[in-house]
XYZ file of C-alpha atoms in Angstrom:
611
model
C -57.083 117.604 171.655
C -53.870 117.614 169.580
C -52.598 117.222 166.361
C -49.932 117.138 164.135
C -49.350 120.085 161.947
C -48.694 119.091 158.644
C -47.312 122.541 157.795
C -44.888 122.964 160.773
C -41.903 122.278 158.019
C -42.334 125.108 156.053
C -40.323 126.737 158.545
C -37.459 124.668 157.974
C -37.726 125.203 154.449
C -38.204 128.943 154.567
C -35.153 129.367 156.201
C -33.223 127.122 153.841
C -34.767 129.668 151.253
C -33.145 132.098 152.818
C -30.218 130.364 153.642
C -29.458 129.193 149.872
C -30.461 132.731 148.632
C -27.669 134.496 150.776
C -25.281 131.894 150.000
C -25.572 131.885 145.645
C -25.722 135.588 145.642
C -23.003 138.292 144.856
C -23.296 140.794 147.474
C -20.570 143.396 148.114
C -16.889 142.349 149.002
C -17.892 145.061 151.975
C -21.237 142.629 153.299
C -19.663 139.274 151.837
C -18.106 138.386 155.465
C -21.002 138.952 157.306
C -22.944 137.051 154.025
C -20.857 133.659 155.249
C -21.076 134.551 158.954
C -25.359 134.229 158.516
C -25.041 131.464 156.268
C -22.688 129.443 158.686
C -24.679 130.834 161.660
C -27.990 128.706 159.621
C -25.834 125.641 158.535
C -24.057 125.617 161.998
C -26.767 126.254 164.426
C -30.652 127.470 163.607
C -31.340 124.537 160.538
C -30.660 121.565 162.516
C -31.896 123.190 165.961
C -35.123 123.698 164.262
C -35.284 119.967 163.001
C -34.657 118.982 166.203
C -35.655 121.015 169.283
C -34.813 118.106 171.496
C -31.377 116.924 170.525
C -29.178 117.808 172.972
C -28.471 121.971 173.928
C -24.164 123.382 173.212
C -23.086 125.365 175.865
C -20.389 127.093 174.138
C -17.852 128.719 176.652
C -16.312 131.998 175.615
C -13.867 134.950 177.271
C -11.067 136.342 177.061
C -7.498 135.193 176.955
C -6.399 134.359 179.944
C -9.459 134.176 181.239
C -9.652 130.600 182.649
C -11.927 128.696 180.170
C -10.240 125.745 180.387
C -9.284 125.817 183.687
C -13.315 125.980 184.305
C -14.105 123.386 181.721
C -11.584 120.981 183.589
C -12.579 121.750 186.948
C -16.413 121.533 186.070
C -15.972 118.050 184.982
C -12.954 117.164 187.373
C -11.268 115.635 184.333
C -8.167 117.249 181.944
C -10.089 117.438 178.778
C -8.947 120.677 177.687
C -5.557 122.026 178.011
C -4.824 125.663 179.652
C -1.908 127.625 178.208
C -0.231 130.417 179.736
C 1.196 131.449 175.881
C -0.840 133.777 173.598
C -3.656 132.456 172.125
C -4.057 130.275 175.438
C -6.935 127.889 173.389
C -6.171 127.395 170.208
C -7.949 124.048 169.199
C -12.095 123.999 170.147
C -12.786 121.095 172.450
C -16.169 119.876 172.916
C -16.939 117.488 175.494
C -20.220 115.705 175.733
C -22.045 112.341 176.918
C -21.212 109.217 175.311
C -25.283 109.126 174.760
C -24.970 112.573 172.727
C -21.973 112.162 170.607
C -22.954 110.485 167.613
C -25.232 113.715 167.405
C -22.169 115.917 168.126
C -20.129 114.127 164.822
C -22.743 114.394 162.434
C -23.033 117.325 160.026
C -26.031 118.362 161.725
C -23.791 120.489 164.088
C -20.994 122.582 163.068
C -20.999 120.651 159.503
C -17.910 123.163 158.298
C -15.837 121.632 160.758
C -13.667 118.597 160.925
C -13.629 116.379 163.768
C -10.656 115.180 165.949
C -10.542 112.778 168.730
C -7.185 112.476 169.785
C -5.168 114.978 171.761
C -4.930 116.494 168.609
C -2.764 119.507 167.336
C -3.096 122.162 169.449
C -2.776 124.708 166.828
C -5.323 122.784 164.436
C -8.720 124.409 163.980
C -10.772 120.975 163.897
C -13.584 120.559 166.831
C -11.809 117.947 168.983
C -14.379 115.487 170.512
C -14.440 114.205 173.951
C -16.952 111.835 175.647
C -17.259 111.385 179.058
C -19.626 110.451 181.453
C -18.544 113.392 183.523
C -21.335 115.241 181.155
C -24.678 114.502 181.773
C -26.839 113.245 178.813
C -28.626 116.374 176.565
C -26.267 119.208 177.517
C -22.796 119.525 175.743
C -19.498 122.000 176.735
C -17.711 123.775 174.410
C -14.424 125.229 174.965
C -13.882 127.876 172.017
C -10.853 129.832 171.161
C -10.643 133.534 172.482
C -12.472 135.829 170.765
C -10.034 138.348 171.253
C -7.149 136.351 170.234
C -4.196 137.244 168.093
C -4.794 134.797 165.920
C -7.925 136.025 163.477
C -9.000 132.287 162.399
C -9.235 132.284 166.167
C -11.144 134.949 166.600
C -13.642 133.794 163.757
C -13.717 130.759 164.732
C -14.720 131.764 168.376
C -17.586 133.740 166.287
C -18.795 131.247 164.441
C -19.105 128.533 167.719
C -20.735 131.237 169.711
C -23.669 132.084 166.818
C -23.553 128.003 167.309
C -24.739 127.948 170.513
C -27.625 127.457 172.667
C -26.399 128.842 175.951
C -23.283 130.800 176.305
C -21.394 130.708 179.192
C -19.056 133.831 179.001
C -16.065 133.600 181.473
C -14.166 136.910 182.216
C -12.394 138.688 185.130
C -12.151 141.549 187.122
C -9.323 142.854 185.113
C -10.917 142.304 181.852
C -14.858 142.623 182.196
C -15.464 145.990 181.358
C -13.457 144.719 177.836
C -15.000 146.581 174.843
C -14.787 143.352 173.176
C -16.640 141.658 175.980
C -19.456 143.888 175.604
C -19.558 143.148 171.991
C -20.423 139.621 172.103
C -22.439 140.182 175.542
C -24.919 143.060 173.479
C -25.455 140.541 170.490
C -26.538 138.622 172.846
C -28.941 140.383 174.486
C -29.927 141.463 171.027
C -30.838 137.945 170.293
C -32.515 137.002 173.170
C -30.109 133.809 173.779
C -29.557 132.175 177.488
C -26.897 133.764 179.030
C -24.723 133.181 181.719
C -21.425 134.660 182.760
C -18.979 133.781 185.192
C -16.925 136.311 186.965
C -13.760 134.488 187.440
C -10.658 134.426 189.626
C -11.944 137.453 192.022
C -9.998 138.165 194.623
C -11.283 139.877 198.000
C -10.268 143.413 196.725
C -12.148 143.144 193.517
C -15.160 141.396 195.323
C -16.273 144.699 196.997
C -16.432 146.256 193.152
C -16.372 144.238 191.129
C -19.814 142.097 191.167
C -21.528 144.815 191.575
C -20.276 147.095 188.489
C -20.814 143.785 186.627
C -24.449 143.463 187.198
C -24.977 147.745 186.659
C -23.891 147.209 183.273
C -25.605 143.970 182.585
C -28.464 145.377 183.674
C -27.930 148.836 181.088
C -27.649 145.834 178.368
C -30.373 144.560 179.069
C -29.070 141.257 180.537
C -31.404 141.552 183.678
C -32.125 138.236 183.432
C -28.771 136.815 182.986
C -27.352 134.512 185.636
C -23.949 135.465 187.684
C -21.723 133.529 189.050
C -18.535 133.987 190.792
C -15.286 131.768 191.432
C -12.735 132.893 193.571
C -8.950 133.627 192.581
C -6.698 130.598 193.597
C -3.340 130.851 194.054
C -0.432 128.734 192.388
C -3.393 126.575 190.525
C -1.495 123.699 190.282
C 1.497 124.119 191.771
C 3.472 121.480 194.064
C 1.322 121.516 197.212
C -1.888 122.396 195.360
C -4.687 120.560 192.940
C -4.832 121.205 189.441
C -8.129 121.448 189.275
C -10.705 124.204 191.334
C -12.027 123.183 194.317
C -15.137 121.111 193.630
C -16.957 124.014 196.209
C -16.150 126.438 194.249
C -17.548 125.438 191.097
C -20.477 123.563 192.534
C -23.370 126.535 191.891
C -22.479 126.173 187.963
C -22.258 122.340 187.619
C -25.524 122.168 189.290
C -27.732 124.871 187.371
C -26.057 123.028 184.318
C -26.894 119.470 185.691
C -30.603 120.760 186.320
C -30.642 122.092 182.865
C -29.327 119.147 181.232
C -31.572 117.293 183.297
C -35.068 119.283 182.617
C -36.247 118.420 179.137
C -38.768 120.859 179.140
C -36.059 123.266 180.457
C -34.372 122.412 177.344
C -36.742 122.743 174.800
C -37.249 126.170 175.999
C -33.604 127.573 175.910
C -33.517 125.714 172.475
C -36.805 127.470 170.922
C -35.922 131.003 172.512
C -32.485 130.997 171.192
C -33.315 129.438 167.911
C -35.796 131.779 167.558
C -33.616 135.068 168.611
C -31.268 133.348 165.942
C -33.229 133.232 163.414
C -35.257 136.661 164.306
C -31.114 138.038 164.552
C -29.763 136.700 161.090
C -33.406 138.004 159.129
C -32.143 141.267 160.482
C -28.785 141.304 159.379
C -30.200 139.677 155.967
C -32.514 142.860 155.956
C -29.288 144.973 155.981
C -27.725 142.929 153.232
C -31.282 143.419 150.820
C -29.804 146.785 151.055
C -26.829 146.785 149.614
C -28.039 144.286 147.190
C -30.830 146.956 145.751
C -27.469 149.267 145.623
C -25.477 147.065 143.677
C -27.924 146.397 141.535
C -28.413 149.387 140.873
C -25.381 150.379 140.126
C -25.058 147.762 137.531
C -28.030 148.396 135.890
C -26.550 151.929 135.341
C -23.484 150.429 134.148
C -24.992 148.643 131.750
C -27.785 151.309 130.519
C -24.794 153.387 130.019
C -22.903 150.960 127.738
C -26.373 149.731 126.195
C -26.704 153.271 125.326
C -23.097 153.589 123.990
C -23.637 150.908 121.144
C -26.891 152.250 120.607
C -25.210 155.918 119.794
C -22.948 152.982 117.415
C -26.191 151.961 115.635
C -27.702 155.362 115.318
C -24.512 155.808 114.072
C -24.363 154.103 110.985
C -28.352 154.338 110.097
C -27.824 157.877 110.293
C -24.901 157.225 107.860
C -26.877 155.179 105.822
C -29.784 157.525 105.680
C -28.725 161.082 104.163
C -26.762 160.064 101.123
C -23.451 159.840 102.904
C -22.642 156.330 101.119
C -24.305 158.191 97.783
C -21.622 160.818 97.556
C -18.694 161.096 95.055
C -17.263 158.432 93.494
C -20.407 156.003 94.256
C -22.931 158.443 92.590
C -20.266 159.027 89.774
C -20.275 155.149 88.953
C -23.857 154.881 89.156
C -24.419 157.206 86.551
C -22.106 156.230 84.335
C -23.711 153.057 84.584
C -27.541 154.681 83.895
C -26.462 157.312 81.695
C -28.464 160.144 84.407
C -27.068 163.036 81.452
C -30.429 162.669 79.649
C -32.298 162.168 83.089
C -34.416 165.700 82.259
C -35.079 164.898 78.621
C -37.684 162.200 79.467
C -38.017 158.863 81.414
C -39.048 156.849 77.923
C -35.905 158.205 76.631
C -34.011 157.630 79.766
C -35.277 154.092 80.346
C -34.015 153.267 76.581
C -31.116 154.694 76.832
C -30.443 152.725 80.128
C -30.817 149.451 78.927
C -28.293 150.362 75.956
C -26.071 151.287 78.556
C -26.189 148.209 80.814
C -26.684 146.049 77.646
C -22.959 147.287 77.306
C -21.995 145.800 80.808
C -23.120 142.320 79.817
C -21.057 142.519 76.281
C -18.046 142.974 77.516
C -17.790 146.671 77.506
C -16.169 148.832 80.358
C -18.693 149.373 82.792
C -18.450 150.422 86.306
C -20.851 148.673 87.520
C -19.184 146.629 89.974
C -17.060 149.310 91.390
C -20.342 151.104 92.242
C -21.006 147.901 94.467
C -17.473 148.070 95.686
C -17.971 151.498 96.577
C -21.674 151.112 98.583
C -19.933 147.953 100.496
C -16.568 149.080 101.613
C -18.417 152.701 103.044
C -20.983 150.530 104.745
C -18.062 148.367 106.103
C -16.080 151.100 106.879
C -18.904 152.986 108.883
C -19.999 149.679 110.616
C -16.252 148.963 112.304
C -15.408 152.739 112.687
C -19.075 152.714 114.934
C -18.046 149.555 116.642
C -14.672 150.870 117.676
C -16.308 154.091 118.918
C -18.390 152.451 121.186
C -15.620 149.992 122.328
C -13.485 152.595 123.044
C -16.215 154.769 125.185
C -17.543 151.692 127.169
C -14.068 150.176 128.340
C -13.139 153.936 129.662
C -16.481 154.713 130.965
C -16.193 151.266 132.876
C -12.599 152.673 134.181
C -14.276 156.161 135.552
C -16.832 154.576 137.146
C -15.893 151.336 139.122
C -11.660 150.549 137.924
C -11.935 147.637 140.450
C -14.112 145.676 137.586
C -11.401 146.383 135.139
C -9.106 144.392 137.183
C -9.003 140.961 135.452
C -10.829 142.452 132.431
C -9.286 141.219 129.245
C -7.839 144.992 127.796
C -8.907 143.816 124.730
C -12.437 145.271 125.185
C -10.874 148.659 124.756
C -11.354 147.557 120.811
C -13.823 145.794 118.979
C -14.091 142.565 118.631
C -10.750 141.203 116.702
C -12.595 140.205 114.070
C -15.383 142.933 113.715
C -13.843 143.556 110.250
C -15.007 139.924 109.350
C -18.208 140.186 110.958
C -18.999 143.824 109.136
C -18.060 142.072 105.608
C -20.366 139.265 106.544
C -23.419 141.808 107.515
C -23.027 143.602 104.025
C -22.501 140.581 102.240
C -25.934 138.393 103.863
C -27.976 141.959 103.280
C -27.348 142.125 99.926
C -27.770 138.015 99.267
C -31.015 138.792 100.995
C -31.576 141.918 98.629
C -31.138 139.339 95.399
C -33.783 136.911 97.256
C -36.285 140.009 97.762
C -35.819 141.008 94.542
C -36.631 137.341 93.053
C -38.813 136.399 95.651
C -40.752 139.729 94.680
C -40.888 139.526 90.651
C -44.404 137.188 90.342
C -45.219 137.548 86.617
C -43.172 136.665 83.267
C -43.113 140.629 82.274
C -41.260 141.980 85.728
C -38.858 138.824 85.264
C -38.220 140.111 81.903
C -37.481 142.801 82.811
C -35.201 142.142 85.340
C -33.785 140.081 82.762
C -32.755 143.248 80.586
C -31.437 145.150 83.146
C -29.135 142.355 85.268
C -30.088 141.319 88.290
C -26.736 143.244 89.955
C -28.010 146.798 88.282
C -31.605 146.006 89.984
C -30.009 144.901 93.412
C -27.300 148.479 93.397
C -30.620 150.521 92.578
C -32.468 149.144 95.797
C -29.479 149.739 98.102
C -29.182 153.333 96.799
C -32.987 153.698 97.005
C -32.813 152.260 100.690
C -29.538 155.003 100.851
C -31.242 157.706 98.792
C -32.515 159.960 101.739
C -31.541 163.820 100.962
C -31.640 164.868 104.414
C -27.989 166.792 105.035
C -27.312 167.712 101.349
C -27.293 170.621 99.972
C -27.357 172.770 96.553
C -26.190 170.371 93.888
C -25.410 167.573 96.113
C -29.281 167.121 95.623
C -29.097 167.412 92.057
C -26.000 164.739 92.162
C -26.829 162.290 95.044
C -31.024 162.922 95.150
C -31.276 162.686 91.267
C -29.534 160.074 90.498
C -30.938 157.728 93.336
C -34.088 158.884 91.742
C -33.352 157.356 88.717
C -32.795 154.207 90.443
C -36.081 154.359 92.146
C -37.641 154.965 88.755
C -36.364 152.174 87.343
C -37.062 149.199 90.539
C -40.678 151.076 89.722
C -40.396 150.593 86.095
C -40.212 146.410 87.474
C -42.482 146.470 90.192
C -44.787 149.256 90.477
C -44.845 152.209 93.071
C -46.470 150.761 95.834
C -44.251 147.435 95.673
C -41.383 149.124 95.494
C -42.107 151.412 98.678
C -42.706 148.169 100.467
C -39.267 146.584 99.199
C -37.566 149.500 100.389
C -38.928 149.495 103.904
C -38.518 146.331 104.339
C -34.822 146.120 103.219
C -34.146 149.251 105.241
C -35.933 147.071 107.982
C -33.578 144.045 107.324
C -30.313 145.814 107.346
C -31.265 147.844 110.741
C -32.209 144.450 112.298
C -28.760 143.236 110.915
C -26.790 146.124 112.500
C -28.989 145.468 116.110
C -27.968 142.198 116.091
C -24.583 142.352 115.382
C -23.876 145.434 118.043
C -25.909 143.591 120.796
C -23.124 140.781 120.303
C -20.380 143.925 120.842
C -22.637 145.217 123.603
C -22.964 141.464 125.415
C -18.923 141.387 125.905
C -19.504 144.049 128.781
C -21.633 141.734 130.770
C -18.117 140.280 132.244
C -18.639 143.628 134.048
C -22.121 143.708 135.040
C -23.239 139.558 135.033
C -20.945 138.815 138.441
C -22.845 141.663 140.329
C -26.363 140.420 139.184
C -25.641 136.831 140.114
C -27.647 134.655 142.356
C -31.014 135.978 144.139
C -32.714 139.715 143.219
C -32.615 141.502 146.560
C -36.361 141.308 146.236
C -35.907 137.753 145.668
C -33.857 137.537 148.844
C -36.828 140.158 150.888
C -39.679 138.022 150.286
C -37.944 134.919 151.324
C -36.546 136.628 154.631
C -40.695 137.589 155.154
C -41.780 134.110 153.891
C -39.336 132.933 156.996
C -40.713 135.793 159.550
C -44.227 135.064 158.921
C -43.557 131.029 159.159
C -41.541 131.141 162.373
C -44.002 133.714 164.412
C -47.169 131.494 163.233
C -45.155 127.844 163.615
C -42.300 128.518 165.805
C -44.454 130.063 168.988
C -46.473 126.105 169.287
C -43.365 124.112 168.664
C -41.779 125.631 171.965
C -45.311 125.740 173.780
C -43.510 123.185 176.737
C -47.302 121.181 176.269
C -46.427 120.568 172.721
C -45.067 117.692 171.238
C -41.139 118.155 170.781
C -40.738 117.451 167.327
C -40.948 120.228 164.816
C -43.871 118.604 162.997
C -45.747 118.291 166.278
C -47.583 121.205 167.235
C -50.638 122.346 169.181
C -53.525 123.788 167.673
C -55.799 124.115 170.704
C -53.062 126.275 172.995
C -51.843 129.621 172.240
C -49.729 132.072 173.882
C -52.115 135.420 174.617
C -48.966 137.612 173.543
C -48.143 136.597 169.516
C -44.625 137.834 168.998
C -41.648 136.141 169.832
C -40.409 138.971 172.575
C -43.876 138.082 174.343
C -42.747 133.898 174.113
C -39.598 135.365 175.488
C -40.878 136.789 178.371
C -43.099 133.333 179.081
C -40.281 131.308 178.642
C -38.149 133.067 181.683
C -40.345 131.628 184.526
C -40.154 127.400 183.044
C -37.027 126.738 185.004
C -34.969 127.921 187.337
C -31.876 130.315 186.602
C -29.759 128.864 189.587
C -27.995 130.666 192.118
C -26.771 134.059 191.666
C -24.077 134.499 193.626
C -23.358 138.372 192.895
């Protein structure tokens, strides 16, 4: 009994995750390549292979230059659809050659969507997929010729990458001058690290290189791990082409390749398996190199979260800064104490507080008649040192985050605006504004805090302004740092100020006024050197963007776990051939994808091996 599976397309969807995770993400300018090689490997190849199982298989045919790709191409199909060159690179424009049945499949965006189709002769030295039909192809298996992959050209040679992670079989064409090729071996090891189809065809061999030749060939196929790969030779032809000769290879020659393709093409269980191992080993390959990418993703977010704990930390020194300088009596030195007391009359502060409490109210009694009083320079004085303190802190920090960022990583300074070496250019505004809202706020404390008739009274008789400097110098009035008769100066006379909000309001009110006006100016100063602080995200923000690297890890297991419990029925050759039609009733004894693998080998014939 069968039935559908309605949870078959998670896969698809898990590996979109992935996809879109990889592709919105700021990764390293060191991994970013191989970033857009996985994501075009997914758009190009594995997401609409695993839509589709049955749409028709891309044999992509790569080599060397020189190698005789298109010469092969031509003579397979016994048509001039793609044009051999003798000049360096010798293909420069992919050609891709397929049934008139297949090709509206071919020209959608399911396959290749990056590239733009041609299907004229084209311009040879474009880089759009040139599309042929031609019945010479049979129906379900398509040829493409790609550029070298060792070309001079390097949108050649990426573009040879990108059609070969494309593909569902790769036909590799090489000679005996050029097969033990580093490069070769490259492409020929990913391969066999993926697990795709693989067949490679040991062209132009002459009778010397015959006796050698094959056989070195297979040896180090066989060390690849390629034992299953299927060989074939073509003999070298002389003057291909010439005046007594055909241009194409004799139909004999290339006879054992047309027909393990035609058989192929031909087989659609054959082709549902190549499709589901390769997609598979795709998939299975790119989760790998994603795994290697979560890497340097947990590094470079590391690195800037460091970055910006250190310059969190820097305008965190700037706040410390200025509550330290707000906290022992800095701002109650000198000429600000001096006002004050000439305001409060602190010369009979030891005689009494009846005596001192009359004689204060004479004295700011003066201030409202007219008489000299420095009252307002005493305000002058607390606002321009809190001012002063609050930019010279901002600058500080400024200054300390734009060269830390320099030591650190000077590449993120690059298009930096040099303008966060400072402050902001108008921190002298802001600063004014802080001071200015704190002590409004002071005025609506004290107001909001005076209940009864008697307290507004005597509020009243002192001035509001005289009641609003004695709570900042109370909220100032720590002693911590002074000595001798600093204490005496700074500690006494804030006393006096103290004693005279208590006077108003009481003890216990007053403590409470205090603390919370401390309270409100700190939370002032956090806000306003958070703002400072946020500039430096221009720094950090581009390094954090897209997926977390844990983010991008549990999607790349999400797509694991779906594949090996989804992926192993959809190629099951019994199984329906959609990907939403799997069996439930048959299972494959071995569950991991090398064990599908190694089932897989014995559904269809490799064709001859003629090494």
């Amino acid at each position: 009994m069968r039935r559908v599976n309605t949870q078959a397309p998670d896969v698809l969807q898990a590996v979109r995750s992935v996809r879109d995770f990889v592709a919105d993400t700021s990764l390293p300018v060191d991994v970013a390549p191989d970033a857009r090689a996985i994501v075009n490997q997914l758009d190009d190849y594995v997401l609409p292979r695993l839509a589709n199982l049955d749409a028709p298989l891309l044999a992509v045919i790569g080599g060397s230059t020189g190698s005789g790709k298109s010469t092969l191409v031509n003579a397979l199909l016994r048509e001039r659809v793609s044009n051999p060159g003798v000049i360096r690179p010798t293909t420069r424009q992919p050609v891709l050659v397929a049934n008139p049945a297949d090709t509206e499949w071919f020209n959608s965006p399911h396959v290749l969507p990056g590239l733009t189709r041609s299907h004229g002769a084209g311009n040879e030295q474009s880089t759009t997929l040139r599309v042929v039909d031609t019945q010479s192809v049979p129906e379900g298996l398509a040829l493409l010729d790609a550029p070298d992959f060792d070309s001079i050209d390097d949108q050649n040679r990426a573009l040879a990458s990108q059609l070969l992670a494309a593909a569902d079989l790769w036909i590799f064409v090489t000679t005996p001058a050029r097969y033990a090729d580093q490069l070769v071996w490259n492409f020929l090891n990913d391969a066999a690290g993926r697990g795709i189809e693989v067949v490679v065809v040991l062209n132009r061999l002459d009778e010397k290189a015959a006796e050698t030749v094959p056989d070195d060939l297979r040896r180090m196929m066989n060390d690849a791990g390629l034992t299953d790969a299927t060989v074939f030779t073509v003999p070298f032809v002389a003057d291909l082409g010439g005046e007594n000769t055909s241009e194409f290879l004799g139909d004999e020659l290339v006879a054992p390749l047309r027909d393990y393709l035609t058989t192929l093409a031909d087989d659609t269980v054959a082709r549902r398996d190549v499709a589901g191992k390769t997609v598979a080993g795709a998939v299975q390959s790119a989760l790998s190199r994603v795994d290697a990418l979560v890497v340097r993703r947990e590094r470079q977010e590391a690195f800037a979260n460091q970055l910006d704990e250190s310059i969190h930390e820097f305008y965190t020194a700037a706040n410390r800064q200025v509550i330290d300088a707000t906290s022992d009596g800095q701002l109650l030195r000198s000429e600000v104490m001096d006002r004050w007391q000439d305001v409060i009359g602190t010369s009979d502060v030891f005689r009494g507080f009846e005596r001192w409490f009359s004689s204060a109210v004479d004295k700011v009694g003066s201030f409202f008649t007219g008489q000299p009083a420095p009252l307002r320079e005493v305000e002058t004085e607390i606002e321009s040192g809190l001012h002063a303190v609050i930019v010279d802190a901002a600058e500080t920090a400024a200054a300390r985050a734009w060269s830390h960022t320099g030591a650190v990583a000077p590449e993120l300074r690059g298009g930096a605006d040099p303008a966060l070496a400072r402050a902001s250019a108008d921190i002298s505004e802001q600063a004014a504004k802080l001071v200015r809202d704190w002590q409004a706020a002071l005025v609506d404390r004290i107001q909001g805090t005076a209940g009864d008739k008697r307290q507004r009274a005597r509020i009243m008789s002192f001035g509001l302004n005289v009641v609003t400097v004695a709570l900042m110098l109370t909220v100032f009035a720590s002693t911590a740092g002074l000595t001798g008769g600093e204490v005496a100066i700074a500690g006494g006379s804030a006393v006096l100020g103290q004693k005279l909000l208590e006077t108003i309001f009481g003890e216990d009110t007053v403590r409470r006024m205090v603390a919370d006006a401390r309270a409100d100016l700190n939370e002032r100063l956090g806000e306003l050197f958070a703002a400072e602080r946020d500039r430096y995200h221009v720094f950090t923000d581009p390094l954090l963007d897209g997926a977390s690297a844990e983010q991008i890890r549990e999607a790349s297991d999400e797509a694991r776990r779906a594949v090996d419990a989804k992926l192993l029925g959809v190629v099951d050759k019994q199984a329906p051939t959609r990907i939403d039609d799997t069996s439930t009733e048959e299972s494959f004894n071995n569950g991991t994808l090398r064990g599908l693998f190694d089932q897989l080998r014995g559904t269809f014939g490799k064709g001859p091996d003629n090494v």
